[in-house]
Amino acid sequence: MSSYVPSTEEQRLEMLKAVGVSSFEDLYADVPEGMRLKEGDLKLPDGMSEMEMLAKMKELAAENKIFSSIFRGAGAYNHYIPSVVKRVTAKEEFVTAYTPYQAEISQGVLQSIFEYQTMICELTGMEASNASVYDGASAAAEAVAMCRDRRRNKVLISGASNPEVIKVVKTYCFGSGVECVIIPAKEGKTDIAALKDALDETVAGVYVHQPSFYGVLEDCSAIADVTHEAGALFIMGINPIVASVVKSPAECGADIAVGEGQPLGMPMAFGGPYLGFMACREKLQRKLPGRIVGQTTDDAGRRCFVLTLQAREQHIRREKASSNICSNEALCALTAAVYMGTMGPNGLREVANQCYAKAHYLATQITEIPGFSLVYPGSFFNEFVTTCPGCTDELLSALEEKDILGGLPVEEGILWCATELNSKEQIDGLVSAIKEVFGK
Amino acid sequence: MKLIFERSVPGRRCYILPKCDVPFEDIPDDMKRQKALRLPELSEVDISRHYTTLNKQVFGVNCGFYPLGSCTMKYNPAVHEEIVGFPGFQAIHPLQPDHTVQGCLKAIELLKVRLCELLGMDSMTFQPAAGAHGEFTGILLIKAYLRDHGGEARDKIIVPDSAHGTNPATANMCGYKVVNIPSAPDGSVDLDALRAAVGPDTAGLMLTNPNTLGMFDKNILEITNIVHEAGGLCYYDGANMNAIMGTVRPGDMGFDVIHLNLHKTFSTPHGGGGPGSGAVGVKEILVDYLPGKDTVKENGEFVLKEPPKSIGSVRSFNGNFLVYLRALAYVLSLGGKGLHEASQNAVLNANYLRVLLKPHCRTSNEGICMHEFVLTIEDLHKKYGVSASDIAKGMLDCGVHPPTMYFPLIVDEALMFEPTETETKEVLDESAEAIIGLLKQAATDPEALHKAPVTTPVGRPDEVTAARSPIIRYMDFDA
C-alpha cells in the first residue's frame, strides 16, 4: 500500500522522459526476457496501511508471554534500563546514520565510539578496544582468529563456557581450519590441570569466561599463567557487569578481553541486537578486527576523530584480511556507553553488588527446600546450579502459571539467575511457588 | 566538543537504583578488582546535554540526501521504531520455552516465507548479524555441502575484481583461496576469463548482480551455468537487491545461496554503523545445513529446531531479532506491489540523476543503469588536480552526503551514487545542480575544492597521523 516513494505519477512520467524511456519496463531491458517476472508471478499479498500493519504487529507481540519475574540468564540478562538511555539512543540522527566514513559531518558518532572504546578499556583494563562486533560469541570467535599464527593453529576452549559461544567458535573454526579443542569442565568451571595437559607449542589461544556458564568464579590469574607458560595467548571472556567488581582481564593477565555487552542497557529482545565488545593489549591492537576510531586534528589544529588503522580491514586487504566485518553494532555500543555514563563507576558497582547479593539470597532460600542443593562448590556470582528433586519440566510449568520464568534446565539440574530487578518479594514468591510443587 | 570524561565531576551521579532489599554479601577478597574504574560521574542532565551535543554532529537519513553507493540509504519509517519498543518484543528472553514465544516465531516464519518468494529461494536463516556475516554463513554452507558431496578438495572461490572487499575477505575466512577474475570493460563478468578460471578445484563463485557499476549482467544464466557445470555453487551478494525486487529473482538467475542486507534494501536503520541483519536464503540442497534453529510447525504450534546437518551457529541465539522485525514491518507495509514499485523507482531515480550529471562528467558505463551508477573524476583529476575526494568534500558544504568514494576499484577516481527511491525529484534536481557547480568549480577554482569543506564543524582530519601514532582511547584522566 505504501512504498514510501514520494514522487507523484506526473513526476515519474517526467523523469522517465528525461531518461529517454517510456516505461519502467524499458529500464530493465538488460534483464533477459525469460527470467523477468510477469504480473501475478510473484505470490505476495498486497501491502497494508500503517494502521493495519501496526495492528498486525501488536497481535504478534501479544502472542509472546511477558514474565513478571525472570530467574533465567545463561547469556542474556534482565537488567534495568534507565529511561535516559532509551531516550538518548532513540535520537533520529544516531539511529539513521551510516558508518561515519565522512568524518567532517560525523564527529558525533565518531566521538561517541571513541568514548565507548575508552570505557571498554577502563572496564577490561586493556589498552585498545574496537568499535564493537556482533555479539559476545562472535567476539570470542574473532579473538581466536587474532591468536592464530603460522606455527600455532589450535585453540583450547573451556567446556565451562556458554554453549552458544562454544558453538559459534567451533563454526568459525570449521571455516578457518583452526583446530578447536574443548577442555571438559570440572565442578562447573575450567579444569586447570586438564588445560595444562592440553597446552603445547601448537596452541595459539585459550578461551575462558568469567564467571563460567554455571555462574562459578574462575581463577583466571592461574589460567593466564599456565597459558603463558606454553606461549599461548589468553582470551578472557567477561560479563561487563561482573568486570566492575571482580579482577579485570588485565589484572588477571589476559591478552584479549571479549564479552557480551547486552547487560549494558540492551533489552533481551529475543536475542538481539546485542553487542560484542573486544579489547586487547597494545601489542595486539593492529590485529583487532573491525572499525577503530582514533583521535587526530583537522587542518586548523582542532581535535577531531576519524576511523583509523584501516590497513587491517577488508576493503583494503581484501583476500588477505583475517576478518570480513564491516557493519558492527554501533548503536548498541552507543547504548552501552550511555548506560555506563549514566550509572557511573559507583552505579555500575552497585548493580554488580545487588546482582551478587540477590543471587546469594536466592541460593540460600532455594537450598533450604529439601532436594535442592548447590551442585558446584565454588564461589559464584549471580548464577548458580541447583539439583531438582523431581521433574524439572513440571516445576518450570508450575512457575510459568505463576508468571515466573524459572531457571534454565541443564544436565546437572537448574541454572538460576538473579539481577537487581529481582526484588526480595519476587525471590520469596519463587521460593514459596517451588515449595508448593515439591512439598513443604 | 567536550569528551564525556571532561564533563565528569567526582561525586556527581544519577539516581537509578533502589536500596538493596536483601542482606549485603561481600565478594571474596581474592576475586576483587583492584584498579579504580574511571567511568565518568555525571548527572542526568549532563548525560542528556552531552549526547544532544554529539547528535547535532551526526548526519542521518533524516538530515538530507544520502546517495552513498552500495549502502541503500533509504528512509527509515517511523512506525518501525514504535513496533520494536513493544514490551511483547523487548522483554522476551531468548531462551523462553517455544510455546511462550509464538509471536516471535510467527514473525520469523512470516518473514522467511515472504522473502523466499521474493528471492526464489527455499529457506532462510536470520542468525547472521550483518551483510558480511551473511556472506560468511553462505560460504560456510557451500563448504559443508561440498564436504558431504565429494567436493572437499575444491579449494577456490572465484571473485570478480569489481566485487565488494568483503567477498574475498569472506572466502579467506572460510579457508578458501581466492581467484580474482578481471571484468569486461563494461563491468560485467568476462565469460572467457570465467571459463578459464573454473575447474575441478572450483568451490564456488561470489557475485552481485546488478554489479558494483550498477549494470545488470545479461549473461547471468550462462555465468551460473559455467560454475555449476564445473561442480561449484553460486553465491549471490544481495547488497544490490534494491534494484530488482519484483522484476527478477536471484533464485531464477541460478544462484544457490544469497544474503540480504536487511539494513539496506529493507529499510532498517543503520545506527551509525550497525546493527544490521544479514539474512541468508538458500535453495533446497542447502536447507539442511542452515545455522542456528529453524521455525517448524508441529501440532499447530511453531517450535525451533536445529536443521539435521547444521553448520552450527554464527552468532548466539536467533540473530538481531529487532532488526529483522523492522524488515517484516516493511515487507507487510509494501506487499509484493510496493516492493516492486520501490525497486522501479530506485532505478528511475538513479537514471534521472545520472542524466542530469552526465553532460558534466563521465560515467563508468554508457546507457541505462540499475539502482546506482559510477562517475569518474579522472579527467578533472588529470587536468586540474581535483580528486574524487575533493568533489565529495565539496558536497559536504552543499549539505549533501557524499557518494561512496574510490569504489569499485576498477574505476579511477570513482564516485558511486545510489539515490534510492525515497528521494523526491526536487531533491535530485537541487543536488544535481550543486554537484554540477562543484564539477565546474574544479576548472575555475580547484584550490577552493582542495580546502573543502569549510562549513562543517571540523575540517579534513589528519588521517596519516591518526594511523601512525594511534590515540584510540582517552588517557588524560588526571589532567
PDB file of C-alpha atoms in Angstrom, chain B residues 92-246:
ATOM      1  CA  ILE B  92      11.341 -11.632  25.784  1.00  0.00           C
ATOM      2  CA  HIS B  93      14.211 -13.841  26.926  1.00  0.00           C
ATOM      3  CA  PRO B  94      15.825 -15.717  24.005  1.00  0.00           C
ATOM      4  CA  LEU B  95      15.674 -18.992  25.945  1.00  0.00           C
ATOM      5  CA  GLN B  96      11.970 -18.847  26.838  1.00  0.00           C
ATOM      6  CA  PRO B  97      10.021 -22.034  26.055  1.00  0.00           C
ATOM      7  CA  ASP B  98       8.778 -22.094  22.439  1.00  0.00           C
ATOM      8  CA  HIS B  99       5.103 -22.024  23.420  1.00  0.00           C
ATOM      9  CA  THR B 100       5.649 -18.664  25.190  1.00  0.00           C
ATOM     10  CA  VAL B 101       7.222 -17.005  22.125  1.00  0.00           C
ATOM     11  CA  GLN B 102       4.729 -17.894  19.411  1.00  0.00           C
ATOM     12  CA  GLY B 103       4.567 -14.239  18.314  1.00  0.00           C
ATOM     13  CA  CYS B 104       8.331 -14.120  17.682  1.00  0.00           C
ATOM     14  CA  LEU B 105       8.304 -17.461  15.883  1.00  0.00           C
ATOM     15  CA  LYS B 106       5.351 -16.454  13.715  1.00  0.00           C
ATOM     16  CA  ALA B 107       7.146 -13.231  12.830  1.00  0.00           C
ATOM     17  CA  ILE B 108      10.248 -15.199  11.784  1.00  0.00           C
ATOM     18  CA  GLU B 109       8.183 -17.676   9.776  1.00  0.00           C
ATOM     19  CA  LEU B 110       6.215 -14.933   8.048  1.00  0.00           C
ATOM     20  CA  LEU B 111       9.324 -13.014   7.048  1.00  0.00           C
ATOM     21  CA  LYS B 112      11.003 -16.211   5.871  1.00  0.00           C
ATOM     22  CA  VAL B 113       8.075 -17.161   3.629  1.00  0.00           C
ATOM     23  CA  ARG B 114       7.711 -13.687   2.128  1.00  0.00           C
ATOM     24  CA  LEU B 115      11.404 -13.165   1.457  1.00  0.00           C
ATOM     25  CA  CYS B 116      11.839 -16.662  -0.016  1.00  0.00           C
ATOM     26  CA  GLU B 117       9.093 -15.892  -2.504  1.00  0.00           C
ATOM     27  CA  LEU B 118      10.688 -12.564  -3.375  1.00  0.00           C
ATOM     28  CA  LEU B 119      14.116 -14.168  -3.876  1.00  0.00           C
ATOM     29  CA  GLY B 120      13.147 -17.502  -5.393  1.00  0.00           C
ATOM     30  CA  MET B 121      14.729 -19.392  -2.503  1.00  0.00           C
ATOM     31  CA  ASP B 122      13.515 -22.328  -0.391  1.00  0.00           C
ATOM     32  CA  SER B 123      14.504 -21.373   3.134  1.00  0.00           C
ATOM     33  CA  MET B 124      16.267 -18.750   5.142  1.00  0.00           C
ATOM     34  CA  THR B 125      18.189 -18.023   8.346  1.00  0.00           C
ATOM     35  CA  PHE B 126      18.142 -14.755  10.262  1.00  0.00           C
ATOM     36  CA  GLN B 127      21.060 -15.576  12.534  1.00  0.00           C
ATOM     37  CA  PRO B 128      23.748 -13.552  10.675  1.00  0.00           C
ATOM     38  CA  ALA B 129      24.022 -10.039  12.111  1.00  0.00           C
ATOM     39  CA  ALA B 130      25.265  -8.136   9.053  1.00  0.00           C
ATOM     40  CA  GLY B 131      25.913  -8.465   5.342  1.00  0.00           C
ATOM     41  CA  ALA B 132      29.498  -9.673   5.722  1.00  0.00           C
ATOM     42  CA  HIS B 133      28.293 -12.111   8.379  1.00  0.00           C
ATOM     43  CA  GLY B 134      25.737 -13.408   5.878  1.00  0.00           C
ATOM     44  CA  GLU B 135      28.458 -13.872   3.268  1.00  0.00           C
ATOM     45  CA  PHE B 136      30.496 -15.836   5.801  1.00  0.00           C
ATOM     46  CA  THR B 137      27.469 -18.000   6.549  1.00  0.00           C
ATOM     47  CA  GLY B 138      26.747 -18.563   2.863  1.00  0.00           C
ATOM     48  CA  ILE B 139      30.277 -19.670   2.018  1.00  0.00           C
ATOM     49  CA  LEU B 140      30.335 -21.978   5.062  1.00  0.00           C
ATOM     50  CA  LEU B 141      27.118 -23.558   3.747  1.00  0.00           C
ATOM     51  CA  ILE B 142      28.820 -24.181   0.412  1.00  0.00           C
ATOM     52  CA  LYS B 143      31.843 -25.629   2.220  1.00  0.00           C
ATOM     53  CA  ALA B 144      29.700 -28.010   4.281  1.00  0.00           C
ATOM     54  CA  TYR B 145      27.718 -29.105   1.226  1.00  0.00           C
ATOM     55  CA  LEU B 146      30.842 -29.813  -0.808  1.00  0.00           C
ATOM     56  CA  ARG B 147      32.378 -31.752   2.111  1.00  0.00           C
ATOM     57  CA  ASP B 148      29.361 -34.065   2.093  1.00  0.00           C
ATOM     58  CA  HIS B 149      29.269 -34.425  -1.688  1.00  0.00           C
ATOM     59  CA  GLY B 150      32.814 -35.390  -2.546  1.00  0.00           C
ATOM     60  CA  GLY B 151      33.969 -31.835  -3.122  1.00  0.00           C
ATOM     61  CA  GLU B 152      36.315 -31.457  -0.176  1.00  0.00           C
ATOM     62  CA  ALA B 153      39.278 -30.904  -2.470  1.00  0.00           C
ATOM     63  CA  ARG B 154      37.602 -27.903  -4.065  1.00  0.00           C
ATOM     64  CA  ASP B 155      39.538 -25.033  -2.512  1.00  0.00           C
ATOM     65  CA  LYS B 156      38.958 -21.993  -4.701  1.00  0.00           C
ATOM     66  CA  ILE B 157      36.334 -19.261  -4.730  1.00  0.00           C
ATOM     67  CA  ILE B 158      36.082 -17.086  -7.817  1.00  0.00           C
ATOM     68  CA  VAL B 159      35.538 -13.371  -7.248  1.00  0.00           C
ATOM     69  CA  PRO B 160      35.402 -10.684  -9.960  1.00  0.00           C
ATOM     70  CA  ASP B 161      37.750  -7.729  -9.445  1.00  0.00           C
ATOM     71  CA  SER B 162      34.756  -5.389  -9.222  1.00  0.00           C
ATOM     72  CA  ALA B 163      33.478  -7.144  -6.059  1.00  0.00           C
ATOM     73  CA  HIS B 164      32.965  -5.683  -2.595  1.00  0.00           C
ATOM     74  CA  GLY B 165      36.069  -6.217  -0.406  1.00  0.00           C
ATOM     75  CA  THR B 166      34.038  -8.395   1.911  1.00  0.00           C
ATOM     76  CA  ASN B 167      33.773 -11.120  -0.802  1.00  0.00           C
ATOM     77  CA  PRO B 168      37.465 -12.043  -0.977  1.00  0.00           C
ATOM     78  CA  ALA B 169      37.849 -11.495   2.791  1.00  0.00           C
ATOM     79  CA  THR B 170      34.947 -13.888   3.384  1.00  0.00           C
ATOM     80  CA  ALA B 171      36.439 -16.565   1.159  1.00  0.00           C
ATOM     81  CA  ASN B 172      39.708 -16.250   3.069  1.00  0.00           C
ATOM     82  CA  MET B 173      37.934 -16.579   6.456  1.00  0.00           C
ATOM     83  CA  CYS B 174      36.391 -19.805   5.190  1.00  0.00           C
ATOM     84  CA  GLY B 175      39.773 -21.240   4.249  1.00  0.00           C
ATOM     85  CA  TYR B 176      39.420 -20.765   0.503  1.00  0.00           C
ATOM     86  CA  LYS B 177      41.929 -19.440  -1.975  1.00  0.00           C
ATOM     87  CA  VAL B 178      40.588 -16.509  -3.956  1.00  0.00           C
ATOM     88  CA  VAL B 179      40.746 -16.452  -7.740  1.00  0.00           C
ATOM     89  CA  ASN B 180      40.242 -12.874  -8.899  1.00  0.00           C
ATOM     90  CA  ILE B 181      38.923 -12.642 -12.429  1.00  0.00           C
ATOM     91  CA  PRO B 182      39.072  -9.439 -14.449  1.00  0.00           C
ATOM     92  CA  SER B 183      35.831  -7.808 -15.527  1.00  0.00           C
ATOM     93  CA  ALA B 184      34.918  -6.942 -19.082  1.00  0.00           C
ATOM     94  CA  PRO B 185      35.237  -3.201 -19.818  1.00  0.00           C
ATOM     95  CA  ASP B 186      31.544  -2.656 -19.003  1.00  0.00           C
ATOM     96  CA  GLY B 187      32.000  -4.237 -15.571  1.00  0.00           C
ATOM     97  CA  SER B 188      30.259  -7.489 -16.442  1.00  0.00           C
ATOM     98  CA  VAL B 189      31.807 -10.912 -15.919  1.00  0.00           C
ATOM     99  CA  ASP B 190      34.296 -11.751 -18.655  1.00  0.00           C
ATOM    100  CA  LEU B 191      32.927 -15.128 -19.764  1.00  0.00           C
ATOM    101  CA  ASP B 192      36.225 -16.288 -21.227  1.00  0.00           C
ATOM    102  CA  ALA B 193      38.042 -15.401 -18.030  1.00  0.00           C
ATOM    103  CA  LEU B 194      35.412 -17.278 -16.047  1.00  0.00           C
ATOM    104  CA  ARG B 195      35.646 -20.364 -18.281  1.00  0.00           C
ATOM    105  CA  ALA B 196      39.405 -20.309 -17.877  1.00  0.00           C
ATOM    106  CA  ALA B 197      39.138 -19.963 -14.098  1.00  0.00           C
ATOM    107  CA  VAL B 198      36.699 -22.793 -13.323  1.00  0.00           C
ATOM    108  CA  GLY B 199      37.789 -26.369 -12.879  1.00  0.00           C
ATOM    109  CA  PRO B 200      37.792 -29.341 -10.531  1.00  0.00           C
ATOM    110  CA  ASP B 201      39.145 -27.072  -7.778  1.00  0.00           C
ATOM    111  CA  THR B 202      36.256 -24.574  -8.004  1.00  0.00           C
ATOM    112  CA  ALA B 203      34.137 -24.403  -4.855  1.00  0.00           C
ATOM    113  CA  GLY B 204      32.040 -21.502  -5.994  1.00  0.00           C
ATOM    114  CA  LEU B 205      31.552 -18.025  -7.367  1.00  0.00           C
ATOM    115  CA  MET B 206      30.605 -14.885  -5.423  1.00  0.00           C
ATOM    116  CA  LEU B 207      28.757 -12.307  -7.479  1.00  0.00           C
ATOM    117  CA  THR B 208      26.499  -9.329  -7.161  1.00  0.00           C
ATOM    118  CA  ASN B 209      24.007  -8.602  -9.932  1.00  0.00           C
ATOM    119  CA  PRO B 210      23.489  -5.768 -10.742  1.00  0.00           C
ATOM    120  CA  ASN B 211      27.242  -5.426 -10.336  1.00  0.00           C
ATOM    121  CA  THR B 212      29.064  -2.674  -8.492  1.00  0.00           C
ATOM    122  CA  LEU B 213      28.976  -0.471 -11.595  1.00  0.00           C
ATOM    123  CA  GLY B 214      25.200  -0.611 -11.411  1.00  0.00           C
ATOM    124  CA  MET B 215      24.797  -2.788 -14.508  1.00  0.00           C
ATOM    125  CA  PHE B 216      22.657  -5.902 -14.795  1.00  0.00           C
ATOM    126  CA  ASP B 217      24.759  -8.732 -16.214  1.00  0.00           C
ATOM    127  CA  LYS B 218      22.810 -10.054 -19.220  1.00  0.00           C
ATOM    128  CA  ASN B 219      24.845 -13.260 -19.273  1.00  0.00           C
ATOM    129  CA  ILE B 220      23.869 -14.217 -15.778  1.00  0.00           C
ATOM    130  CA  LEU B 221      22.362 -17.610 -16.663  1.00  0.00           C
ATOM    131  CA  GLU B 222      25.411 -18.549 -18.642  1.00  0.00           C
ATOM    132  CA  ILE B 223      27.642 -17.462 -15.767  1.00  0.00           C
ATOM    133  CA  THR B 224      25.861 -19.597 -13.169  1.00  0.00           C
ATOM    134  CA  ASN B 225      25.757 -22.483 -15.655  1.00  0.00           C
ATOM    135  CA  ILE B 226      29.502 -22.392 -16.196  1.00  0.00           C
ATOM    136  CA  VAL B 227      30.071 -22.599 -12.431  1.00  0.00           C
ATOM    137  CA  HIS B 228      27.506 -25.348 -11.902  1.00  0.00           C
ATOM    138  CA  GLU B 229      28.886 -27.407 -14.748  1.00  0.00           C
ATOM    139  CA  ALA B 230      32.310 -27.191 -13.164  1.00  0.00           C
ATOM    140  CA  GLY B 231      30.775 -28.560  -9.959  1.00  0.00           C
ATOM    141  CA  GLY B 232      30.776 -25.335  -7.942  1.00  0.00           C
ATOM    142  CA  LEU B 233      27.943 -23.421  -6.288  1.00  0.00           C
ATOM    143  CA  CYS B 234      26.875 -19.819  -6.871  1.00  0.00           C
ATOM    144  CA  TYR B 235      26.695 -17.193  -4.142  1.00  0.00           C
ATOM    145  CA  TYR B 236      24.663 -14.018  -4.623  1.00  0.00           C
ATOM    146  CA  ASP B 237      25.811 -10.923  -2.749  1.00  0.00           C
ATOM    147  CA  GLY B 238      22.466  -9.230  -2.101  1.00  0.00           C
ATOM    148  CA  ALA B 239      23.886  -5.758  -1.439  1.00  0.00           C
ATOM    149  CA  ASN B 240      22.308  -4.566  -4.682  1.00  0.00           C
ATOM    150  CA  MET B 241      18.915  -6.223  -4.241  1.00  0.00           C
ATOM    151  CA  ASN B 242      17.169  -2.849  -4.145  1.00  0.00           C
ATOM    152  CA  ALA B 243      17.395  -2.690  -7.935  1.00  0.00           C
ATOM    153  CA  ILE B 244      15.444  -5.785  -8.844  1.00  0.00           C
ATOM    154  CA  MET B 245      12.652  -6.629  -6.403  1.00  0.00           C
ATOM    155  CA  GLY B 246       9.608  -7.848  -8.277  1.00  0.00           C
TER     156      GLY B 246
END
